[in-house]
Short mmCIF file of C-alpha atoms in Angstrom, two decimals:
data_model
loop_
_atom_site.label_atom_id
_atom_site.label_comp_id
_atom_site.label_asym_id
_atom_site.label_seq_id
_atom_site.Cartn_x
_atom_site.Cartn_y
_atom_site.Cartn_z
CA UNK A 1 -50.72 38.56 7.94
CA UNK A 2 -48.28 40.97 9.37
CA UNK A 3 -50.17 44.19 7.42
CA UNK A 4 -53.51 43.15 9.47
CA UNK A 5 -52.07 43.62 12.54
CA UNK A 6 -50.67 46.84 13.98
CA UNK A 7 -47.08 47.18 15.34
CA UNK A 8 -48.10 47.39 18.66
CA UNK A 9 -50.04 44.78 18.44
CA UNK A 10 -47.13 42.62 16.89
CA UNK A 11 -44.82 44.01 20.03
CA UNK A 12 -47.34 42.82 22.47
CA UNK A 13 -47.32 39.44 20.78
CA UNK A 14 -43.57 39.05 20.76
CA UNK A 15 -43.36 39.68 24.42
CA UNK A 16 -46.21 37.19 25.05
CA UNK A 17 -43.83 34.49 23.41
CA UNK A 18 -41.18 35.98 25.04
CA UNK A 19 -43.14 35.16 28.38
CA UNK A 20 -44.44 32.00 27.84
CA UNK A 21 -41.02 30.75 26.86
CA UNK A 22 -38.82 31.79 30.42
CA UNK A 23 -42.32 30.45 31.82
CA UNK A 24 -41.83 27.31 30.09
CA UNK A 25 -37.80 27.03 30.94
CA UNK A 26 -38.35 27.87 34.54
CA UNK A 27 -41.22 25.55 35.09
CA UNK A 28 -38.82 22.74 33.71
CA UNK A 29 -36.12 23.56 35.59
CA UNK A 30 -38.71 23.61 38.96
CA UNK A 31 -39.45 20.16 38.08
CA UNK A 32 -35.96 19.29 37.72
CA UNK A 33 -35.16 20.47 40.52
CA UNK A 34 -38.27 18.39 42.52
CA UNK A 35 -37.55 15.32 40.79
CA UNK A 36 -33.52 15.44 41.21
CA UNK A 37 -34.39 17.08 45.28
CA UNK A 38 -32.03 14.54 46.59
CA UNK A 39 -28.45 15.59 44.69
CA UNK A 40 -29.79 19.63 44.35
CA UNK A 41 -30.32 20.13 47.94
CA UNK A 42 -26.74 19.17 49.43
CA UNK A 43 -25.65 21.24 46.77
CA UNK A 44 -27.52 24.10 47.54
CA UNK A 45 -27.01 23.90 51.57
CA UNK A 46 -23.03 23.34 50.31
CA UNK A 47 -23.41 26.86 48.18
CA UNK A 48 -25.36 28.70 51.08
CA UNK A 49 -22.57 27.13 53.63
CA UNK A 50 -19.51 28.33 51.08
CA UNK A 51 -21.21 32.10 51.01
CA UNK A 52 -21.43 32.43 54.83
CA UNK A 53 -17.85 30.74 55.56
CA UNK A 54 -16.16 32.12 52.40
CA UNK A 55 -14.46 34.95 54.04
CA UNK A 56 -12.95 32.71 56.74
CA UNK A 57 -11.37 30.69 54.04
CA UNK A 58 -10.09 33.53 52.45
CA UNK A 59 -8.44 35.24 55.42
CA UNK A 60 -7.05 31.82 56.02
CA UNK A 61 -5.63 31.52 52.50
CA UNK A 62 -4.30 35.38 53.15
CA UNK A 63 -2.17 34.32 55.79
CA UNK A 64 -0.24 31.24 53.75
CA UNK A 65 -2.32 29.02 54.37
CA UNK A 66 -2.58 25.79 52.05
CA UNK A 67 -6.35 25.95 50.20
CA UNK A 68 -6.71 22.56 50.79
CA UNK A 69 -5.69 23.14 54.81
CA UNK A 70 -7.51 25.93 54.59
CA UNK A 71 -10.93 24.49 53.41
CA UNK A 72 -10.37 21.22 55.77
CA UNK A 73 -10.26 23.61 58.66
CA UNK A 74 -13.28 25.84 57.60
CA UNK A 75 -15.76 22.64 57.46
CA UNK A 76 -14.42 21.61 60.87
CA UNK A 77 -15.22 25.06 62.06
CA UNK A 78 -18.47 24.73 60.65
CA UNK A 79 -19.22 21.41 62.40
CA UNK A 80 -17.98 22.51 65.62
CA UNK A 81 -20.47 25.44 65.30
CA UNK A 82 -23.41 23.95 63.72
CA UNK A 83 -23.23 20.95 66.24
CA UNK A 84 -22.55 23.44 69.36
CA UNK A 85 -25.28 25.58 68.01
CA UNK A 86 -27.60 22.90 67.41
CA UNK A 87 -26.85 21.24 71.40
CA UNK A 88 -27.62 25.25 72.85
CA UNK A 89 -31.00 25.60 71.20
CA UNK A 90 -31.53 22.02 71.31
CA UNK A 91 -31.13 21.72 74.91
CA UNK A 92 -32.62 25.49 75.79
CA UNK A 93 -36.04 23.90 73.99
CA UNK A 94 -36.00 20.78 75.91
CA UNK A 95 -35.32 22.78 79.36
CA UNK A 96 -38.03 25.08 78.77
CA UNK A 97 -39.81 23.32 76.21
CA UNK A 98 -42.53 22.13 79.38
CA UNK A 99 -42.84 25.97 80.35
CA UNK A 100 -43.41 27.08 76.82
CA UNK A 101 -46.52 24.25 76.11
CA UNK A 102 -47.76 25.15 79.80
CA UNK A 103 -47.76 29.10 79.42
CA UNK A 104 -49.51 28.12 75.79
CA UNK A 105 -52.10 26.24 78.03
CA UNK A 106 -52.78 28.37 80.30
CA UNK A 107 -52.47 31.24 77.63
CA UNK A 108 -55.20 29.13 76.03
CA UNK A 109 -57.43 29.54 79.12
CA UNK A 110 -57.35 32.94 79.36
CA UNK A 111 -58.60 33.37 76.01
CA UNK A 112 -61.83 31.09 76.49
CA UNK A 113 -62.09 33.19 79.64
CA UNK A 114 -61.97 36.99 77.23
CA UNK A 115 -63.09 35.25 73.79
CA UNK A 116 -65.04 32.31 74.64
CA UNK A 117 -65.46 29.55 72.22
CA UNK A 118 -61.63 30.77 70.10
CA UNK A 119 -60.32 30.31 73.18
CA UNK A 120 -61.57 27.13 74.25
CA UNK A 121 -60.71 25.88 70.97
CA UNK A 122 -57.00 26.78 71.40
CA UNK A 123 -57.08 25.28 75.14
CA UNK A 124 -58.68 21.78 73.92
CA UNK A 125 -56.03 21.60 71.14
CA UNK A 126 -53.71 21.89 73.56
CA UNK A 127 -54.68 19.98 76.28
CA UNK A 128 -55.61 16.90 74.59
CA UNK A 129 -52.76 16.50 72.42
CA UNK A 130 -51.42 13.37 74.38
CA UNK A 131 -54.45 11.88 73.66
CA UNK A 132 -54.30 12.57 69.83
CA UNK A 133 -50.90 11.03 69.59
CA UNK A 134 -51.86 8.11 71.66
CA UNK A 135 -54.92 7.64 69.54
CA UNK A 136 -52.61 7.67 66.04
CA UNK A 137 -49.83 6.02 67.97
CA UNK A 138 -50.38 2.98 65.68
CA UNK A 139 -49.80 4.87 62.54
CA UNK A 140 -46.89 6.36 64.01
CA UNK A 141 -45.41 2.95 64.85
CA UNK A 142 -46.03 1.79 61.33
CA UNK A 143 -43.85 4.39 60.12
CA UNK A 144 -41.14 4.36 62.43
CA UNK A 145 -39.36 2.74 59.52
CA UNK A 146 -39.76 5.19 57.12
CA UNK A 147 -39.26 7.73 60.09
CA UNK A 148 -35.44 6.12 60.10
CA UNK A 149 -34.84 6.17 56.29
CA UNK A 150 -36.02 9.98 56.43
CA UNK A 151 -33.10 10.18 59.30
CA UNK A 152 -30.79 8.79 57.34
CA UNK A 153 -31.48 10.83 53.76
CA UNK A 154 -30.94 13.82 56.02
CA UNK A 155 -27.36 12.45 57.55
CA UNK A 156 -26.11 11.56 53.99
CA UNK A 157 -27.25 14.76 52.39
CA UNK A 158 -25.43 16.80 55.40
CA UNK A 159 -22.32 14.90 55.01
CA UNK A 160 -22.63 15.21 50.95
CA UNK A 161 -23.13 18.59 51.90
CA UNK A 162 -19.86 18.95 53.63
CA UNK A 163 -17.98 17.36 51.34
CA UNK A 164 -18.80 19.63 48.82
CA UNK A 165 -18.37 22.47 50.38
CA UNK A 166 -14.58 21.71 51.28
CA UNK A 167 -14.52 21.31 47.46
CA UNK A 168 -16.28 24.70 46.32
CA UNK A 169 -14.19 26.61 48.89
CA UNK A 170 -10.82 24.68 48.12
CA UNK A 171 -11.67 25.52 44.61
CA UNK A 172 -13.19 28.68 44.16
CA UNK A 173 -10.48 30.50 42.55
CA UNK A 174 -10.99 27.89 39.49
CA UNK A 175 -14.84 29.47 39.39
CA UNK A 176 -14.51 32.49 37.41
CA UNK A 177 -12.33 30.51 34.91
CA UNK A 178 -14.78 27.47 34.77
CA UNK A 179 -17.80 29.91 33.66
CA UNK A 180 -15.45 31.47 31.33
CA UNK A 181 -14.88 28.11 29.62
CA UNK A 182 -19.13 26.94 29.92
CA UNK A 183 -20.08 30.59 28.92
CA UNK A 184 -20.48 30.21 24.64
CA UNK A 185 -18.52 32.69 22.02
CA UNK A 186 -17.73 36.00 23.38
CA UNK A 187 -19.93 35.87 26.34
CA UNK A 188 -17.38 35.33 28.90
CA UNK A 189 -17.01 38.41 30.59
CA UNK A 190 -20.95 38.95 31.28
CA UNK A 191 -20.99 35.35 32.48
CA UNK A 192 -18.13 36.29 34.87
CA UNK A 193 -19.96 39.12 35.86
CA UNK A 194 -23.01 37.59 36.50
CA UNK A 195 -21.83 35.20 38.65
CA UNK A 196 -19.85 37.31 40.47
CA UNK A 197 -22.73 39.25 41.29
CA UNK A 198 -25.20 36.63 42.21
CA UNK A 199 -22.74 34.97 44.46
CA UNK A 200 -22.02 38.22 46.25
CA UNK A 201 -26.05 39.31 46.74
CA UNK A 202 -26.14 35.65 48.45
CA UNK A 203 -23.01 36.07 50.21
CA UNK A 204 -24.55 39.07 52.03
CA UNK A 205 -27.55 38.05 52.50
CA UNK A 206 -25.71 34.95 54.70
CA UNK A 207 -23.47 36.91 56.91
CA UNK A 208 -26.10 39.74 57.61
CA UNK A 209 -28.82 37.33 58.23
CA UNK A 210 -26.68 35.75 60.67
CA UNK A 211 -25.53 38.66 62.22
CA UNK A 212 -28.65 40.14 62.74
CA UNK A 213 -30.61 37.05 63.71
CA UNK A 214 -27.71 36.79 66.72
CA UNK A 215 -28.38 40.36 67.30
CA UNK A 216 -32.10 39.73 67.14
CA UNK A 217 -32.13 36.76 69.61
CA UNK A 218 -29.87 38.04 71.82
CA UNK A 219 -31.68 41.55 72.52
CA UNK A 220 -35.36 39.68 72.71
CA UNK A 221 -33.70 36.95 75.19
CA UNK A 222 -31.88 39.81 77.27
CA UNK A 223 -35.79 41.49 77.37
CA UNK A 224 -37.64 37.81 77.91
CA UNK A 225 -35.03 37.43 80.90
CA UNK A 226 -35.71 41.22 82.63
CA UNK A 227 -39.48 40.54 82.63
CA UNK A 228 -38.99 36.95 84.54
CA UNK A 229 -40.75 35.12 81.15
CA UNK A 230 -39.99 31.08 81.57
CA UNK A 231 -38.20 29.94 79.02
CA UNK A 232 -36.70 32.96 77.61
CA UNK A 233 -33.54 30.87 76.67
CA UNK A 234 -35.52 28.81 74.52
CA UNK A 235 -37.86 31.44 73.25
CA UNK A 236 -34.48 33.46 72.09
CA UNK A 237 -32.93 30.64 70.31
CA UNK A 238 -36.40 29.71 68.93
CA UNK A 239 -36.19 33.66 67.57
CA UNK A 240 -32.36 32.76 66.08
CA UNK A 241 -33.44 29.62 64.15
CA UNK A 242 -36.47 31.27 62.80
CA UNK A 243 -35.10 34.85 61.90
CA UNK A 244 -33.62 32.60 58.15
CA UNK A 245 -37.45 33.08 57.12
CA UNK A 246 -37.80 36.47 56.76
CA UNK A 247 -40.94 38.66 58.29
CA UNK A 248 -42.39 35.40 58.31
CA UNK A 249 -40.15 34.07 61.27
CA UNK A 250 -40.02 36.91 63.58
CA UNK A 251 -43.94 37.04 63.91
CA UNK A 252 -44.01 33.33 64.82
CA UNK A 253 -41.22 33.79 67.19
CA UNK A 254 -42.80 36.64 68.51
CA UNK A 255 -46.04 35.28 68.95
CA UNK A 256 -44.62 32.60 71.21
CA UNK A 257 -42.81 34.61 73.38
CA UNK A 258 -46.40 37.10 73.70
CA UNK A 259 -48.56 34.26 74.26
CA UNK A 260 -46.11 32.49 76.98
CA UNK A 261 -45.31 36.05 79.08
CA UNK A 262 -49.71 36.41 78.88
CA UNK A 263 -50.20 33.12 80.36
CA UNK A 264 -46.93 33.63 82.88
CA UNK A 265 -46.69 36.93 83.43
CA UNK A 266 -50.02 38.47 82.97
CA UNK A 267 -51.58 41.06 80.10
CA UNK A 268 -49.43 43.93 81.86
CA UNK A 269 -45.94 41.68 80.98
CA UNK A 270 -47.33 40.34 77.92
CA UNK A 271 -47.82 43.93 77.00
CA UNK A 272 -44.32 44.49 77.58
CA UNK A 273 -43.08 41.74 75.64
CA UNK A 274 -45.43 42.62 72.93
CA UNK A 275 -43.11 46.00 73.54
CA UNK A 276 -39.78 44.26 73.35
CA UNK A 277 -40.57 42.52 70.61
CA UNK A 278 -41.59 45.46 68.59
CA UNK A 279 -38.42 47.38 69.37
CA UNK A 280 -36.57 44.45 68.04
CA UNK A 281 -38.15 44.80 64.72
CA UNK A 282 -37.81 48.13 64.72
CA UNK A 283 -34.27 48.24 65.46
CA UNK A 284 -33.82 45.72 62.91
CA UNK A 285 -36.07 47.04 60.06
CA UNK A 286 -34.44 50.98 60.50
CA UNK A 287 -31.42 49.96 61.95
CA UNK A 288 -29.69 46.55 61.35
CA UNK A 289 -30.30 46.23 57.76
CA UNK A 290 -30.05 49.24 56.39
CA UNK A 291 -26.27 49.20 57.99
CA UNK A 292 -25.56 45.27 57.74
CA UNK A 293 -27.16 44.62 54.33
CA UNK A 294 -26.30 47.83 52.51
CA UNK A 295 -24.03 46.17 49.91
CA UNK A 296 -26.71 42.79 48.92
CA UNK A 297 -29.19 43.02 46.65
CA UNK A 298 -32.10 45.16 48.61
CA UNK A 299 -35.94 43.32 47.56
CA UNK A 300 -39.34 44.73 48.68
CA UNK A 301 -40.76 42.71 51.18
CA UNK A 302 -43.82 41.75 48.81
CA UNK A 303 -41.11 40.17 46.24
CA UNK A 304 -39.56 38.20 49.96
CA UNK A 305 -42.71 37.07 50.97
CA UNK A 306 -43.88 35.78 46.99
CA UNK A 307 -40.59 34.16 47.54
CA UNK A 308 -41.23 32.08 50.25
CA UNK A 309 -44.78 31.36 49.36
CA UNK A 310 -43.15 29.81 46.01
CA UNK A 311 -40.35 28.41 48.30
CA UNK A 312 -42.46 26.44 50.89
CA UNK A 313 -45.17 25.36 48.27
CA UNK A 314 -42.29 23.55 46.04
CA UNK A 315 -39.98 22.10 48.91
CA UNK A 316 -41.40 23.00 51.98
CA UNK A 317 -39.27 24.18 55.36
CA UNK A 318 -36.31 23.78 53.26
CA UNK A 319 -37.54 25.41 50.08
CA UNK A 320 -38.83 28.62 52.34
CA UNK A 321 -34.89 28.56 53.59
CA UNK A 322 -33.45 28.89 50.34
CA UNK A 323 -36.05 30.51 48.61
CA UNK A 324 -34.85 34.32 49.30
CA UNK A 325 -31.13 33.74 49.07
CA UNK A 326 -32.15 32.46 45.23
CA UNK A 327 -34.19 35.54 44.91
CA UNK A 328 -31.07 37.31 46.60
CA UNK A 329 -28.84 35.84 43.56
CA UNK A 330 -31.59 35.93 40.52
CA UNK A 331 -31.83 39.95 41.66
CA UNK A 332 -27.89 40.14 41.47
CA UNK A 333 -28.10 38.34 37.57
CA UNK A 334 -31.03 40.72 36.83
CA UNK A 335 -29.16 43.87 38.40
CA UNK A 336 -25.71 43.01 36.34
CA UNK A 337 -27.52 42.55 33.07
CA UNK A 338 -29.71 45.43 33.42
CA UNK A 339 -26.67 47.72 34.05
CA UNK A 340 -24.46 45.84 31.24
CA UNK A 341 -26.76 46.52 28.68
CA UNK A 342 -27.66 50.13 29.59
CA UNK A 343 -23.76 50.86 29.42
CA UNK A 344 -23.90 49.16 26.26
CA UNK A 345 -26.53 51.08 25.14
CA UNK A 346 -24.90 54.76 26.54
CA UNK A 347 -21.65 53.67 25.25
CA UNK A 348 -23.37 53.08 21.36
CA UNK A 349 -25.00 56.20 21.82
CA UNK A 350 -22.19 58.43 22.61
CA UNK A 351 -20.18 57.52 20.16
CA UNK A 352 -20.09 55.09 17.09
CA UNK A 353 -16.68 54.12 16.33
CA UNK A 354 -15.46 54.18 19.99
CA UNK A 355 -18.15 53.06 21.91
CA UNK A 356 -17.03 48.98 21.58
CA UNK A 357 -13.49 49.71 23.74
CA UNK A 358 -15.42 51.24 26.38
CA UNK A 359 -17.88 48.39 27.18
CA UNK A 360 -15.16 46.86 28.14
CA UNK A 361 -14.83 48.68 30.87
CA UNK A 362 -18.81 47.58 32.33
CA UNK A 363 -20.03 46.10 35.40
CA UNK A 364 -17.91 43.22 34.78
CA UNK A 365 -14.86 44.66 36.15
CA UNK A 366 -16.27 46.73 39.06
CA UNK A 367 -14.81 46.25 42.21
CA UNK A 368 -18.00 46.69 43.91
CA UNK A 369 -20.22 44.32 41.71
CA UNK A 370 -18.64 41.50 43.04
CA UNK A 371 -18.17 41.42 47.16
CA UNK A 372 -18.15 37.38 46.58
CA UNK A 373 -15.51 37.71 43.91
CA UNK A 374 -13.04 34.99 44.91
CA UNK A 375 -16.17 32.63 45.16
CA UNK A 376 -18.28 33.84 42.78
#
């Protein structure tokens, strides 16, 4: 059979199977993770929490500081933030959140006014949407039930959550040894490696996504607030809270805060905020991430936006939060192995007696392979 076919033909085959088996392993391992979505989410918010806090616990540990002391005090720091951050946007959206669904009303007017029937459309939508939830306000009293179990899934996964991120940062230095032990024969160091790397491309991608979301909100809010918008408060910390979805985020953001300067402001101001928001992206496309996110993993914006197609179609909000950071990490795995086996490959080539003592020396024990290294 093999002498009817032509090698190519036979290589083609090979990587067909080849295909249809990671297919296969990562369409099982999607379902496990849909079916088992109540223990693998507090896990992952716990992982994305450890990569963004990590280098607090460290500096803490640097200056004597028990690990277990150490990781107590980093969740309570991240409770007093999350909570004070959640109360400022919280309460900046309930301020102007009146201003916000006005300006869309009126904004909705002026466009039956330019566009006609669009327009009208958008106005009616907006206008009658006390009516809409009065008329399903018996199916939403039905599930007012369900409405509190959903409440409380979400307080026991954040707690869960907590918990085990005081665990993965009170432990981390026990990682590296841990994947060691898991990883089978000799295959300890690229395991090592691996991890290292994929824990550093999300650790990056955490910090400077925080960073320049603050940076983000903070320059659109300081423009919303020059040009007199209402609600520019709200509309920046809507801009923080979104900036986690990547591209897709900033154009809803900045959509809002066009649409409420237009009906506010005028076409002139709305013009200007159009401008304001622009410069933002600018700044942060040429600017911010070139000089935050250097060191992560860089991925085309095509590859992001796949990502959170994938991410939102398998778990929703939640699944287009997490979906890049994985991306981030499966990038970092690719990236190590992809560089391992090339200086395998140079190392064979260059010389065949001595080329085994110098792939020793790989990726694996780069400094700069692993930025997350002491919680990879």
């Amino acid at each position: 059979m093999q002498t009817l076919l032509p090698e190519p033909v036979r290589r083609l085959a090979a990587w067909c199977v080849v295909a249809l088996l990671v297919a296969g392993v990562a369409a099982v391992g999607v379902w496990l993770v849909v079916e088992l979505k109540t223990a693998v989410t507090p896990v992952l918010l716990a992982l994305l929490g450890t990569a963004l806090l990590g280098p607090l616990h460290r500096r803490l540990v640097r200056m004597k500081v028990n690990r277990s002391v150490a990781a107590a005090l980093t969740c309570v720091a991240v409770v007093v933030v999350i909570g004070g951050a959640t109360y400022i946007v919280v309460s900046a959206l309930i301020d102007s959140g009146d201003q916000i669904v006005d300006s869309l009303r009126r904004a909705g007017r002026d466009l039956a006014e330019r566009f006609g029937a669009a327009g009208t459309s958008l106005d009616d939508l907006a206008k009658n949407s006390k009516e809409l939830l009065g008329r399903f306000g018996g199916t939403a009293a039905s599930g007012v039930i369900s409405g509190l179990s959903v409440v409380g899934e979400v307080i026991a996964a954040s707690v869960l959550a907590l918990l085990l991120m005081f665990f993965f940062l009170r432990d981390s230095h026990k990682a590296a040894g841990l994947l060691r032990s898991l990883a089978p024969g000799s295959t300890g160091d690229a395991a090592e490696a691996m991890g290292r790397r994929a824990f550093g491309a999300v650790e990056g991608f955490m910090r400077g996504t925080t960073l320049i979301a603050l940076i983000d909100a903070v320059c659109i809010t300081v423009g919303l607030l020059i040009l007199r918008v209402p609600g520019a408060v709200g509309l920046g910390a809507l801009v923080f809270v979104t900036a986690y979805i990547p591209y897709l985020g900033a154009f809803l953001s900045g959509t809002v805060a066009v649409l409420v300067a237009l009906a506010d402001r005028g076409f002139v101001i709305a013009l200007w905020a159009l401008g304001v928001v622009i410069a933002v992206q600018v700044l942060e496309g040429h600017v911010l991430q070139p000089v935050i996110q250097s060191r992560t993993v860089q991925m085309h914006p095509a590859v992001v936006m796949v990502a959170i197609t994938a991410g939102a179609s398998v778990a929703g909000i939640l699944g287009m939060l997490v979906s890049v950071p994985l991306t981030a990490a499966a990038f970092g795995v690719i990236g190590e192995l992809r560089s391992r086996y090339s200086a395998d490959a140079g190392s064979g080539d260059s010389s065949g007696s001595g080329g085994g003592s110098d792939s020793g020396e790989g990726p694996g024990s780069d400094p700069g392979s692993g930025s997350g290294a002491d919680d990879a």
